[in-house]
Amino acid sequence: MNTWESILRFSFLGTDKASLDELDIPQDLQADVAKIRQQSANAEEAFFGISGLVWQYEESGKLLPKLNALDYTKDTRETETQIDARQSALLHKLLGDKTDDVLMFFLQQCVQQGLTVRYEFIPKLLDKGKQNLQIRSVLKQTLGHRGAWLSQFQDNWQYFKDTNGLQIWEGSVAHERSEFLKAYRFSHPQEALDLLQESWKGENASNRYVFICCLQDQLNIADEEFLLEVLSTDKSDRVKQKAFEFLLQLPNSSLADRLWHAAKGYLQVKPQKGLAKIAKQVELQIHLQESLSDELSQYGIKKDLDIKGLTQDEAWAYQIFASIPPKYWQEELALQPSQILHFFVGKKQYKKYLPAFLAAIRIHQDKEWAKAALEEKMKNGKNFPLGDEDFSNFLGMMQAEELQEYFRRKIYKQGIGYRSDLLTFLENCKFAWSLEFTRDAMKELAGVYRSYYYNKNELYGLNGYIHFGFLAEWNELKPEGFQEMTQKLYAAVELRQQIEEAFHEKVK
Amino acid sequence: MSQWTEEQILALSPDASSTKAGKGLANSKKWLLLARSERAIWGECKGSGKNPYRTRIDLKNIAFKCTCPSRKFPCKHALGLFLLFAHSSTLFKEQEHPDWVEDWLSKRDTKEEKKTQPKKPVDKKAQEKRIAKREEKVHDGIADIRMRLQDLLRTGLANFQNESYEFCEKTAPRMVDSQAPGIAALVRNLEDIPSRSSWSSQALLQLTQIFLLTEGFQRMETLPQATQEDIRTLIGWNTKTDELYTLPVVADNWFVLGRETLVRDDLTIQKNWLFAEKSGNSALILNFYRGNQVVDISLVPGTIFSGEIIYYPSQMPLRAIVKKSERLSAWEGELPAFSDLTVFREDFVKRLAKFPWLDAYPLVLEDMTPAIYEDQMLLMDKDGCYVLLAESFMGFWELLALSGGYPLRMAGVRYGDSILPLGVWQDGRYFVL
């Protein structure tokens, strides 16, 4: 037992049970210990004095523990061009602000310029990559060799070595797996489908729905067999409905054709004789059969679907209108989309089918019909029931010039919810806004501001489009409450500007 | 070009809306006048009133003054002016100070001088009476805690792990009542110890140190003056600032190694660790804040200033105040460092012999490599000797990323058997951890 251990043992027992004579004192200290004992009023005082003396003695003779070697291999010294001080200051701010979309923008600039981040940022970015798959996709280029080396040290960072992301598919949570599948579908459409087919039977209904939606991108004829199987065998109505929609969307969809031919037997739409040639006055006749054929049922039309406000046979007609590619009606009737839509808007007894047409436009992503629908919205305003989802979807099909034209014509003022339509509209303007467009858009947003309307998160998504030149004019926006509310948006736009300036020529 | 970065300037901002407004004013179009001298920058900014707001900044000892009605400090005009200067100092014309700048700077200089001059004489009799009363209270407190410690030792420390909380709850307030807050703090330190792995050793050491402190107090007259000062400080007597200004200054180039911020209830304790370039001395600048008091951030980690500090009297001078400082924009020096942990340890033992209550002090070490051994995070020197990293250290992965397995020059603070890294040097740059 060394001296300090004997001191500790004594302290545990206490002076009532142990004697100072039992302490194991080295020769060097015995004279000093004797002196302490002599000068102390009692055993307790003496013990504390001895304890202090022994501790100092032990400390002075203590040897430091040693390791034989590091238990990891050093990183190899690679020459990589790193970001400079200004860019580093921005990255430091981005990592503190938790603005992942702007961080992604920053990292994309690094990728474009072949730069890696400075070493001290690597751990935080590795942590980010664990949560955010988009950021993960650029980390290999931006963290460089040191990032790959550091990733070995934590389980959370093992994803870094996973070159094709399959580890995510095999072992991660649903939302990460769906993000992976979307990304993989984009780059490897067939392989993504194969992966999904392998695991399909073992997935729960919720996962099956999320994953089948990932096939939206790069939908092609090679998907048909799988989708048909899902349509006929899946137990989830939601999953089947999605498979049905995708089958209809396939280029030259055989299901759409078969459905069309079967539907013609049930539902007849004809221009009314004598009036068909007058462009503006379109009258159509819709004739329904008494029962729904089995064939139509087989193609996904549900016999017992209950739609509010519709009779059974009208519900069948509704489903047919919602499924058939709108262009088929266009060709069949030799009429323009606007004429057909206008008819359904104008006729009270047929207006009930309008949402079905809008659904068909959305499912088939028919831009010509989407444009026609938007024009009808502008003409008929609240009378044209274009819901938020379809409004957003149709706008998403438009080009920048078209959107700017709609903005000039104030399309967002024609609906029921001016504020929400305005926001939906601007969220779909996914192009770099000109300064003039930015001014007008921000002025409109400020114009509808009420403290209980937008919150800062709603507008934040616009940060990628706002023109940097507007930053200097931001403080002029009224009311002041709107300025306060858009602080987060302002900060994000300003950061983007600073990033642009840090990586490129100064942006005016 | 200004040495201040945008990040450092924005760190002075009182809140997010000031930051945003300040950035908005970092635009030359908003200023009718922009000027500078070696000491200060100033400008005139159009406001809502008839006369523009006049904003000035003392660059030597960072301070702000503006004629705007804002109660925020610094105001958006000061932030905007400072940011503009950081980005585009060439916009500021070199000029003589106008009256409104000169008057302000002169008043500031006068105020600084007054700090160093002795205050009005106090009522000596009343003061002596107060001192005597306090001494009596402390005597009683010392006697009380000696008795408690002896009682503890009589029955033994076997149950102390379970009884420490009760012991601290009863003893610490008694020490506060006895006007010995330093001893109260040492007692409070005992609360955390029982949860640690080597608790018995640490508990005994802490109890021994408290007891030796009381021994020292009882034998004060026999001890050297510097040790007497240390004991009084440890017990809880404070040295008044105006007394400090009568003490000699230590001039050097001081490198700000890092800052620790601790929060205890409503109290924020800021520890700024300094290291002298020429002498290798170290210093601790302590600041205390309560509630929403504005925190001093003029000592920016990773920067160096030429200045004078005054140490509180001690056998082992460490705590100090800054009397004068002038930031150095460029510095290519190198701080003196221990070559390895063994040399550092030898120094530590010598200090311990002089000052048994030695706790934290800063150091610079050469060639330190972060390591992981049996799930513990360590620092290893060139000979393979290692020391534990302080439990409070949160930057291990950043340290490892910077190192890549290669040794680095490191600044840190010794706490017990561990080191808290404050920063490392790499490729000529200092990274604050």
CSV table of N, CA and C in Angstrom, one decimal, chain A residues 271-371:
chain,number,residue,atom,x,y,z
A,271,PRO,N,-70.8,17.3,-78.5
A,271,PRO,CA,-71.2,18.7,-78.7
A,271,PRO,C,-72.6,18.7,-79.2
A,272,GLN,N,-73.4,19.7,-78.7
A,272,GLN,CA,-74.8,19.8,-79.1
A,272,GLN,C,-74.9,20.2,-80.5
A,273,LYS,N,-75.8,19.5,-81.2
A,273,LYS,CA,-75.8,19.8,-82.7
A,273,LYS,C,-76.2,21.2,-82.9
A,274,GLY,N,-75.6,21.8,-83.9
A,274,GLY,CA,-76.0,23.1,-84.3
A,274,GLY,C,-75.2,24.2,-83.6
A,275,LEU,N,-74.7,23.9,-82.5
A,275,LEU,CA,-74.0,25.0,-81.7
A,275,LEU,C,-72.5,24.7,-81.7
A,276,ALA,N,-72.1,23.5,-82.1
A,276,ALA,CA,-70.7,23.2,-81.9
A,276,ALA,C,-69.7,24.1,-82.6
A,277,LYS,N,-70.2,24.6,-83.7
A,277,LYS,CA,-69.3,25.4,-84.5
A,277,LYS,C,-69.1,26.8,-84.0
A,278,ILE,N,-70.0,27.2,-83.1
A,278,ILE,CA,-69.8,28.6,-82.5
A,278,ILE,C,-68.8,28.5,-81.4
A,279,ALA,N,-67.7,29.0,-81.6
A,279,ALA,CA,-66.6,28.8,-80.7
A,279,ALA,C,-66.9,29.1,-79.2
A,280,LYS,N,-67.6,30.2,-79.0
A,280,LYS,CA,-67.8,30.6,-77.6
A,280,LYS,C,-68.9,29.9,-76.9
A,281,GLN,N,-69.8,29.4,-77.7
A,281,GLN,CA,-71.0,28.7,-77.1
A,281,GLN,C,-70.8,27.3,-77.3
A,282,VAL,N,-70.4,26.6,-76.3
A,282,VAL,CA,-70.2,25.2,-76.4
A,282,VAL,C,-71.2,24.5,-75.5
A,283,GLU,N,-71.9,23.6,-76.1
A,283,GLU,CA,-72.9,22.8,-75.3
A,283,GLU,C,-72.5,21.4,-75.4
A,284,LEU,N,-72.4,20.7,-74.3
A,284,LEU,CA,-72.1,19.3,-74.4
A,284,LEU,C,-73.2,18.5,-73.7
A,285,GLN,N,-73.3,17.3,-74.2
A,285,GLN,CA,-74.3,16.4,-73.6
A,285,GLN,C,-73.6,15.3,-72.9
A,286,ILE,N,-73.9,15.0,-71.7
A,286,ILE,CA,-73.3,13.9,-71.0
A,286,ILE,C,-74.3,12.8,-70.7
A,287,HIS,N,-74.1,11.6,-71.2
A,287,HIS,CA,-75.1,10.5,-71.0
A,287,HIS,C,-74.4,9.5,-70.2
A,288,LEU,N,-75.1,9.1,-69.2
A,288,LEU,CA,-74.5,8.0,-68.3
A,288,LEU,C,-75.3,6.7,-68.5
A,289,GLN,N,-74.6,5.6,-68.4
A,289,GLN,CA,-75.2,4.3,-68.5
A,289,GLN,C,-75.8,4.0,-67.1
A,290,GLU,N,-76.6,3.0,-67.0
A,290,GLU,CA,-77.2,2.6,-65.7
A,290,GLU,C,-76.2,1.9,-64.8
A,291,SER,N,-75.4,1.2,-65.3
A,291,SER,CA,-74.4,0.5,-64.4
A,291,SER,C,-73.0,0.6,-64.9
A,292,LEU,N,-72.1,0.3,-64.0
A,292,LEU,CA,-70.7,0.4,-64.3
A,292,LEU,C,-70.2,-1.0,-64.8
A,293,SER,N,-69.5,-1.0,-65.9
A,293,SER,CA,-69.1,-2.3,-66.4
A,293,SER,C,-68.0,-2.8,-65.5
A,294,ASP,N,-67.8,-4.1,-65.5
A,294,ASP,CA,-66.8,-4.8,-64.7
A,294,ASP,C,-65.4,-4.3,-65.2
A,295,GLU,N,-65.4,-4.1,-66.5
A,295,GLU,CA,-64.1,-3.7,-67.1
A,295,GLU,C,-63.6,-2.4,-66.5
A,296,LEU,N,-64.5,-1.4,-66.4
A,296,LEU,CA,-64.2,-0.2,-65.8
A,296,LEU,C,-63.7,-0.4,-64.3
A,297,SER,N,-64.4,-1.3,-63.6
A,297,SER,CA,-64.0,-1.6,-62.2
A,297,SER,C,-62.6,-2.1,-62.2
A,298,GLN,N,-62.3,-2.9,-63.2
A,298,GLN,CA,-61.0,-3.5,-63.3
A,298,GLN,C,-59.9,-2.5,-63.5
A,299,TYR,N,-60.3,-1.4,-64.2
A,299,TYR,CA,-59.3,-0.4,-64.4
A,299,TYR,C,-59.2,0.7,-63.3
A,300,GLY,N,-59.8,0.4,-62.2
A,300,GLY,CA,-59.6,1.3,-61.1
A,300,GLY,C,-60.8,2.1,-60.7
A,301,ILE,N,-61.9,2.1,-61.5
A,301,ILE,CA,-63.0,2.9,-61.1
A,301,ILE,C,-63.8,2.2,-60.1
A,302,LYS,N,-64.0,2.8,-58.9
A,302,LYS,CA,-64.6,2.1,-57.8
A,302,LYS,C,-66.2,2.2,-57.9
A,303,LYS,N,-66.8,1.1,-57.7
A,303,LYS,CA,-68.3,1.0,-57.9
A,303,LYS,C,-68.9,1.7,-56.7
A,304,ASP,N,-68.3,1.6,-55.5
A,304,ASP,CA,-69.0,2.1,-54.3
A,304,ASP,C,-68.4,3.3,-53.7
A,305,LEU,N,-67.7,4.1,-54.5
A,305,LEU,CA,-67.1,5.3,-53.9
A,305,LEU,C,-68.1,6.4,-53.7
A,306,ASP,N,-68.1,6.9,-52.5
A,306,ASP,CA,-69.1,7.9,-52.1
A,306,ASP,C,-68.5,9.3,-52.2
A,307,ILE,N,-69.0,10.1,-53.2
A,307,ILE,CA,-68.5,11.5,-53.3
A,307,ILE,C,-69.7,12.4,-52.9
A,308,LYS,N,-69.4,13.3,-52.0
A,308,LYS,CA,-70.4,14.2,-51.5
A,308,LYS,C,-71.1,15.0,-52.6
A,309,GLY,N,-72.4,15.0,-52.6
A,309,GLY,CA,-73.2,15.8,-53.6
A,309,GLY,C,-73.4,15.1,-54.9
A,310,LEU,N,-72.9,13.9,-55.0
A,310,LEU,CA,-73.0,13.2,-56.3
A,310,LEU,C,-73.8,11.9,-56.1
A,311,THR,N,-74.6,11.5,-57.1
A,311,THR,CA,-75.3,10.2,-57.0
A,311,THR,C,-74.3,9.1,-57.4
A,312,GLN,N,-74.7,7.9,-57.3
A,312,GLN,CA,-73.8,6.8,-57.6
A,312,GLN,C,-73.2,6.9,-59.0
A,313,ASP,N,-74.1,7.1,-60.0
A,313,ASP,CA,-73.6,7.1,-61.4
A,313,ASP,C,-72.8,8.3,-61.7
A,314,GLU,N,-73.2,9.4,-61.0
A,314,GLU,CA,-72.4,10.6,-61.2
A,314,GLU,C,-71.0,10.4,-60.6
A,315,ALA,N,-70.9,9.7,-59.5
A,315,ALA,CA,-69.6,9.4,-58.9
A,315,ALA,C,-68.7,8.6,-59.9
A,316,TRP,N,-69.4,7.7,-60.6
A,316,TRP,CA,-68.6,6.9,-61.6
A,316,TRP,C,-68.1,7.8,-62.7
A,317,ALA,N,-69.0,8.7,-63.1
A,317,ALA,CA,-68.6,9.7,-64.2
A,317,ALA,C,-67.4,10.5,-63.7
A,318,TYR,N,-67.6,11.0,-62.4
A,318,TYR,CA,-66.5,11.8,-61.8
A,318,TYR,C,-65.2,11.1,-61.9
A,319,GLN,N,-65.2,9.9,-61.5
A,319,GLN,CA,-63.9,9.1,-61.5
A,319,GLN,C,-63.3,9.0,-62.9
A,320,ILE,N,-64.2,8.8,-63.8
A,320,ILE,CA,-63.7,8.7,-65.2
A,320,ILE,C,-63.1,10.0,-65.7
A,321,PHE,N,-63.8,11.1,-65.4
A,321,PHE,CA,-63.2,12.4,-65.8
A,321,PHE,C,-61.9,12.6,-65.1
A,322,ALA,N,-61.8,12.2,-63.9
A,322,ALA,CA,-60.6,12.4,-63.1
A,322,ALA,C,-59.4,11.5,-63.6
A,323,SER,N,-59.7,10.5,-64.3
A,323,SER,CA,-58.7,9.5,-64.7
A,323,SER,C,-58.2,9.7,-66.2
A,324,ILE,N,-59.1,10.0,-67.0
A,324,ILE,CA,-58.8,10.1,-68.5
A,324,ILE,C,-57.9,11.3,-68.7
A,325,PRO,N,-56.8,11.1,-69.5
A,325,PRO,CA,-56.0,12.3,-69.9
A,325,PRO,C,-56.9,13.3,-70.6
A,326,PRO,N,-56.9,14.5,-70.1
A,326,PRO,CA,-57.8,15.6,-70.6
A,326,PRO,C,-57.7,15.7,-72.1
A,327,LYS,N,-56.5,15.5,-72.7
A,327,LYS,CA,-56.3,15.7,-74.1
A,327,LYS,C,-57.2,14.8,-74.9
A,328,TYR,N,-57.6,13.6,-74.4
A,328,TYR,CA,-58.4,12.7,-75.1
A,328,TYR,C,-59.8,13.3,-75.4
A,329,TRP,N,-60.3,14.1,-74.4
A,329,TRP,CA,-61.6,14.8,-74.6
A,329,TRP,C,-61.4,15.9,-75.7
A,330,GLN,N,-60.2,16.5,-75.6
A,330,GLN,CA,-59.9,17.6,-76.6
A,330,GLN,C,-60.0,17.0,-78.0
A,331,GLU,N,-59.3,15.9,-78.1
A,331,GLU,CA,-59.3,15.3,-79.5
A,331,GLU,C,-60.7,14.7,-79.9
A,332,GLU,N,-61.3,14.1,-78.9
A,332,GLU,CA,-62.6,13.5,-79.2
A,332,GLU,C,-63.7,14.5,-79.6
A,333,LEU,N,-63.6,15.7,-78.9
A,333,LEU,CA,-64.6,16.7,-79.1
A,333,LEU,C,-64.2,17.8,-80.1
A,334,ALA,N,-62.9,17.7,-80.5
A,334,ALA,CA,-62.4,18.7,-81.4
A,334,ALA,C,-62.6,20.1,-80.8
A,335,LEU,N,-62.4,20.2,-79.5
A,335,LEU,CA,-62.6,21.5,-78.8
A,335,LEU,C,-61.3,21.9,-78.1
A,336,GLN,N,-61.1,23.2,-77.8
A,336,GLN,CA,-60.0,23.6,-77.0
A,336,GLN,C,-60.2,23.3,-75.5
A,337,PRO,N,-59.2,23.2,-74.8
A,337,PRO,CA,-59.4,23.0,-73.3
A,337,PRO,C,-60.2,24.1,-72.7
A,338,SER,N,-60.0,25.3,-73.1
A,338,SER,CA,-60.7,26.4,-72.5
A,338,SER,C,-62.2,26.3,-72.7
A,339,GLN,N,-62.5,25.8,-73.9
A,339,GLN,CA,-64.0,25.7,-74.3
A,339,GLN,C,-64.6,24.7,-73.4
A,340,ILE,N,-63.9,23.6,-73.2
A,340,ILE,CA,-64.5,22.5,-72.4
A,340,ILE,C,-64.6,22.9,-70.9
A,341,LEU,N,-63.5,23.5,-70.4
A,341,LEU,CA,-63.6,24.0,-69.0
A,341,LEU,C,-64.6,25.0,-68.9
A,342,HIS,N,-64.7,25.9,-69.8
A,342,HIS,CA,-65.7,27.0,-69.7
A,342,HIS,C,-67.1,26.4,-69.7
A,343,PHE,N,-67.3,25.4,-70.4
A,343,PHE,CA,-68.7,24.7,-70.4
A,343,PHE,C,-69.0,24.2,-69.0
A,344,PHE,N,-68.0,23.5,-68.4
A,344,PHE,CA,-68.3,23.0,-67.1
A,344,PHE,C,-68.5,24.0,-66.0
A,345,VAL,N,-67.8,25.2,-66.2
A,345,VAL,CA,-68.0,26.3,-65.2
A,345,VAL,C,-69.3,26.8,-65.4
A,346,GLY,N,-69.8,27.0,-66.6
A,346,GLY,CA,-71.0,27.7,-66.9
A,346,GLY,C,-72.3,26.9,-66.6
A,347,LYS,N,-72.2,25.5,-66.7
A,347,LYS,CA,-73.4,24.7,-66.5
A,347,LYS,C,-73.5,24.2,-65.1
A,348,LYS,N,-74.6,24.6,-64.4
A,348,LYS,CA,-74.7,24.3,-63.0
A,348,LYS,C,-74.7,22.8,-62.8
A,349,GLN,N,-75.4,22.1,-63.6
A,349,GLN,CA,-75.6,20.6,-63.4
A,349,GLN,C,-74.3,19.9,-63.7
A,350,TYR,N,-73.4,20.5,-64.4
A,350,TYR,CA,-72.1,19.8,-64.7
A,350,TYR,C,-70.9,20.4,-64.0
A,351,LYS,N,-71.1,21.5,-63.3
A,351,LYS,CA,-70.0,22.1,-62.6
A,351,LYS,C,-69.4,21.1,-61.6
A,352,LYS,N,-70.2,20.2,-61.1
A,352,LYS,CA,-69.7,19.2,-60.1
A,352,LYS,C,-68.6,18.4,-60.6
A,353,TYR,N,-68.4,18.3,-62.0
A,353,TYR,CA,-67.4,17.5,-62.5
A,353,TYR,C,-66.1,18.3,-62.7
A,354,LEU,N,-66.2,19.6,-62.5
A,354,LEU,CA,-65.0,20.4,-62.8
A,354,LEU,C,-63.8,20.0,-61.9
A,355,PRO,N,-64.0,19.7,-60.6
A,355,PRO,CA,-62.8,19.3,-59.8
A,355,PRO,C,-62.2,18.0,-60.4
A,356,ALA,N,-63.0,17.2,-61.1
A,356,ALA,CA,-62.5,15.9,-61.6
A,356,ALA,C,-61.5,16.3,-62.8
A,357,PHE,N,-61.9,17.2,-63.6
A,357,PHE,CA,-61.1,17.6,-64.7
A,357,PHE,C,-59.7,18.2,-64.2
A,358,LEU,N,-59.9,19.0,-63.1
A,358,LEU,CA,-58.7,19.6,-62.5
A,358,LEU,C,-57.8,18.5,-62.0
A,359,ALA,N,-58.4,17.5,-61.4
A,359,ALA,CA,-57.6,16.3,-60.9
A,359,ALA,C,-56.8,15.6,-62.0
A,360,ALA,N,-57.5,15.5,-63.1
A,360,ALA,CA,-57.0,14.8,-64.3
A,360,ALA,C,-55.8,15.6,-64.8
A,361,ILE,N,-55.9,17.0,-64.8
A,361,ILE,CA,-54.8,17.8,-65.3
A,361,ILE,C,-53.6,17.6,-64.4
A,362,ARG,N,-53.9,17.5,-63.1
A,362,ARG,CA,-52.8,17.4,-62.1
A,362,ARG,C,-52.1,16.0,-62.3
A,363,ILE,N,-53.0,15.0,-62.4
A,363,ILE,CA,-52.4,13.6,-62.6
A,363,ILE,C,-51.6,13.5,-63.8
A,364,HIS,N,-52.1,14.0,-64.9
A,364,HIS,CA,-51.4,13.9,-66.2
A,364,HIS,C,-50.4,15.0,-66.5
A,365,GLN,N,-50.3,16.0,-65.6
A,365,GLN,CA,-49.4,17.1,-65.8
A,365,GLN,C,-49.5,17.7,-67.2
A,366,ASP,N,-50.7,18.0,-67.6
A,366,ASP,CA,-50.9,18.5,-68.9
A,366,ASP,C,-50.8,20.0,-68.9
A,367,LYS,N,-49.8,20.5,-69.4
A,367,LYS,CA,-49.5,22.0,-69.3
A,367,LYS,C,-50.5,22.8,-70.1
A,368,GLU,N,-50.9,22.3,-71.2
A,368,GLU,CA,-51.9,23.1,-72.0
A,368,GLU,C,-53.2,23.3,-71.2
A,369,TRP,N,-53.6,22.2,-70.6
A,369,TRP,CA,-54.9,22.3,-69.8
A,369,TRP,C,-54.7,23.1,-68.6
A,370,ALA,N,-53.5,23.0,-68.0
A,370,ALA,CA,-53.2,23.7,-66.8
A,370,ALA,C,-53.3,25.2,-67.1
A,371,LYS,N,-52.7,25.6,-68.2
A,371,LYS,CA,-52.8,27.0,-68.6
A,371,LYS,C,-54.2,27.5,-68.8
